[in-house]
Short mmCIF file of C-alpha atoms in Angstrom, two decimals:
data_model
loop_
_atom_site.label_atom_id
_atom_site.label_comp_id
_atom_site.label_asym_id
_atom_site.label_seq_id
_atom_site.Cartn_x
_atom_site.Cartn_y
_atom_site.Cartn_z
CA UNK A 1 -0.08 0.22 -0.22
CA UNK A 2 2.98 2.39 0.72
CA UNK A 3 4.51 1.85 -2.51
CA UNK A 4 1.21 2.79 -4.68
CA UNK A 5 1.08 5.84 -2.27
CA UNK A 6 4.59 6.72 -2.97
CA UNK A 7 4.13 6.24 -6.70
CA UNK A 8 0.81 8.50 -6.78
CA UNK A 9 2.81 11.37 -4.92
CA UNK A 10 6.01 10.68 -7.30
CA UNK A 11 2.98 11.15 -10.16
CA UNK A 12 0.93 14.00 -8.80
CA UNK A 13 4.30 15.62 -8.39
CA UNK A 14 5.65 14.92 -11.48
CA UNK A 15 1.98 16.43 -12.99
CA UNK A 16 2.44 19.95 -11.23
CA UNK A 17 6.50 20.63 -12.94
CA UNK A 18 5.13 19.85 -15.89
CA UNK A 19 1.77 21.67 -15.88
CA UNK A 20 3.45 25.28 -16.01
CA UNK A 21 5.59 24.32 -18.81
CA UNK A 22 2.18 23.54 -20.81
CA UNK A 23 0.98 27.20 -20.52
CA UNK A 24 1.01 29.26 -23.17
CA UNK A 25 2.08 33.08 -23.46
CA UNK A 26 -0.26 35.27 -25.95
CA UNK A 27 0.97 38.50 -27.68
CA UNK A 28 -1.31 41.82 -27.66
CA UNK A 29 -0.47 44.56 -29.36
CA UNK A 30 -1.82 48.21 -28.09
CA UNK A 31 -1.94 49.78 -31.11
CA UNK A 32 -3.00 53.54 -32.83
CA UNK A 33 -5.13 52.03 -35.83
CA UNK A 34 -5.80 48.13 -36.20
CA UNK A 35 -8.00 45.70 -37.96
CA UNK A 36 -11.12 47.17 -35.91
CA UNK A 37 -10.04 51.20 -36.24
CA UNK A 38 -8.48 53.14 -33.78
CA UNK A 39 -7.53 52.88 -30.24
CA UNK A 40 -7.56 49.07 -30.41
CA UNK A 41 -6.39 45.65 -29.28
CA UNK A 42 -5.42 43.08 -31.16
CA UNK A 43 -6.27 40.77 -30.76
CA UNK A 44 -9.49 41.90 -28.40
CA UNK A 45 -10.79 38.81 -27.43
CA UNK A 46 -8.50 35.39 -26.04
CA UNK A 47 -9.91 32.49 -24.86
CA UNK A 48 -7.06 31.31 -22.59
CA UNK A 49 -6.13 27.75 -20.38
CA UNK A 50 -6.00 28.92 -16.70
CA UNK A 51 -2.28 29.51 -16.12
CA UNK A 52 -1.94 30.59 -19.65
CA UNK A 53 -0.10 34.37 -19.49
CA UNK A 54 -0.86 37.27 -21.76
CA UNK A 55 2.30 39.65 -23.05
CA UNK A 56 0.67 43.50 -23.40
CA UNK A 57 2.84 45.17 -25.60
CA UNK A 58 3.19 48.72 -26.22
CA UNK A 59 3.57 48.84 -30.11
CA UNK A 60 2.68 52.35 -30.28
CA UNK A 61 3.14 54.93 -27.31
CA UNK A 62 0.63 55.90 -24.84
CA UNK A 63 -1.02 52.61 -23.93
CA UNK A 64 -1.47 50.60 -20.83
CA UNK A 65 -3.35 47.51 -19.99
CA UNK A 66 -5.43 47.52 -16.84
CA UNK A 67 -8.37 45.68 -15.55
CA UNK A 68 -11.53 47.10 -15.48
CA UNK A 69 -13.85 47.70 -11.81
CA UNK A 70 -16.05 44.44 -11.48
CA UNK A 71 -15.07 42.95 -14.97
CA UNK A 72 -12.98 40.53 -12.73
CA UNK A 73 -13.56 36.80 -11.59
CA UNK A 74 -14.28 36.27 -7.87
CA UNK A 75 -10.72 35.64 -6.11
CA UNK A 76 -8.97 37.36 -8.82
CA UNK A 77 -6.38 40.26 -8.80
CA UNK A 78 -6.82 43.02 -11.27
CA UNK A 79 -3.51 44.62 -12.78
CA UNK A 80 -2.54 47.76 -13.88
CA UNK A 81 -0.17 48.47 -16.33
CA UNK A 82 1.86 51.78 -16.75
CA UNK A 83 1.58 53.82 -19.43
CA UNK A 84 4.06 52.70 -22.23
CA UNK A 85 4.85 49.37 -20.71
CA UNK A 86 5.18 46.26 -21.61
CA UNK A 87 3.42 43.63 -18.90
CA UNK A 88 3.23 40.28 -18.56
CA UNK A 89 -0.02 39.18 -16.67
CA UNK A 90 -0.68 35.24 -15.83
CA UNK A 91 -4.42 34.15 -15.89
CA UNK A 92 -4.97 31.76 -12.78
CA UNK A 93 -8.58 32.10 -11.99
CA UNK A 94 -11.56 30.79 -14.67
CA UNK A 95 -13.68 33.94 -15.98
CA UNK A 96 -14.10 36.45 -17.99
CA UNK A 97 -11.65 39.70 -17.69
CA UNK A 98 -12.88 43.36 -18.70
CA UNK A 99 -9.04 44.81 -20.16
CA UNK A 100 -8.90 48.69 -20.85
CA UNK A 101 -6.68 50.60 -21.94
CA UNK A 102 -6.41 53.69 -19.50
CA UNK A 103 -6.25 57.06 -21.69
CA UNK A 104 -8.23 55.68 -24.28
CA UNK A 105 -11.15 53.44 -22.35
CA UNK A 106 -13.27 56.60 -23.58
CA UNK A 107 -12.05 55.86 -27.13
CA UNK A 108 -13.46 52.47 -27.01
CA UNK A 109 -10.23 50.76 -26.18
CA UNK A 110 -11.15 47.41 -24.49
CA UNK A 111 -10.86 43.53 -24.71
CA UNK A 112 -12.33 40.70 -23.41
CA UNK A 113 -10.39 37.43 -22.18
CA UNK A 114 -12.00 34.42 -21.31
CA UNK A 115 -9.74 31.88 -18.85
CA UNK A 116 -11.00 28.27 -18.85
CA UNK A 117 -14.80 27.16 -19.10
CA UNK A 118 -16.91 30.12 -17.63
CA UNK A 119 -19.77 31.84 -18.17
CA UNK A 120 -20.23 35.33 -18.80
CA UNK A 121 -21.74 37.35 -15.95
CA UNK A 122 -24.78 39.32 -16.86
CA UNK A 123 -23.44 41.82 -14.75
CA UNK A 124 -20.86 42.47 -16.76
CA UNK A 125 -23.33 43.47 -19.42
CA UNK A 126 -24.75 46.47 -16.61
CA UNK A 127 -21.70 47.83 -15.85
CA UNK A 128 -21.41 51.42 -17.41
CA UNK A 129 -18.59 52.16 -19.94
CA UNK A 130 -17.91 55.06 -21.81
CA UNK A 131 -20.10 55.57 -24.95
CA UNK A 132 -17.45 54.37 -27.59
CA UNK A 133 -16.72 51.32 -25.59
CA UNK A 134 -19.78 49.85 -24.76
CA UNK A 135 -20.91 48.81 -27.98
CA UNK A 136 -17.29 47.15 -28.75
CA UNK A 137 -17.92 45.22 -25.21
CA UNK A 138 -21.33 44.38 -26.57
CA UNK A 139 -19.67 42.62 -29.93
CA UNK A 140 -16.94 41.18 -27.95
CA UNK A 141 -19.73 39.62 -25.08
CA UNK A 142 -21.89 38.28 -27.50
CA UNK A 143 -19.17 36.21 -29.24
CA UNK A 144 -17.77 35.47 -26.50
CA UNK A 145 -21.31 33.61 -25.92
CA UNK A 146 -21.77 32.22 -29.65
CA UNK A 147 -24.27 35.20 -30.66
CA UNK A 148 -23.66 36.89 -34.24
#
């Protein structure tokens, strides 16, 4: 019986050691002009596995990446990068994350990240976004729910 426990513990520890190696890092560009218009993240939607990371690249100056209050899964910690700073963020908690560029939020510079098997909280739809951010979020949320 103790051999089985020792083997099980060893297998468990080996799986833990391998898990971080399976995590992927995705790149998101912060742009003045992109495929979907001005002041955009590209891509503006990502579906990740828990543990995956996102590298936010300040492709153009005067941008940052920050979570939006009320759009972070319970138990997760938000983040806020500095202007012109390239940051890498690990997304460990399943759920949806609303991301903005702080200086260009009013111009609609937002993105949505889904981590793991999650359902979009209804409360996210009730958040009062700036006028140009709202239609972008409406489209991102509809796409995340599989609606055309």
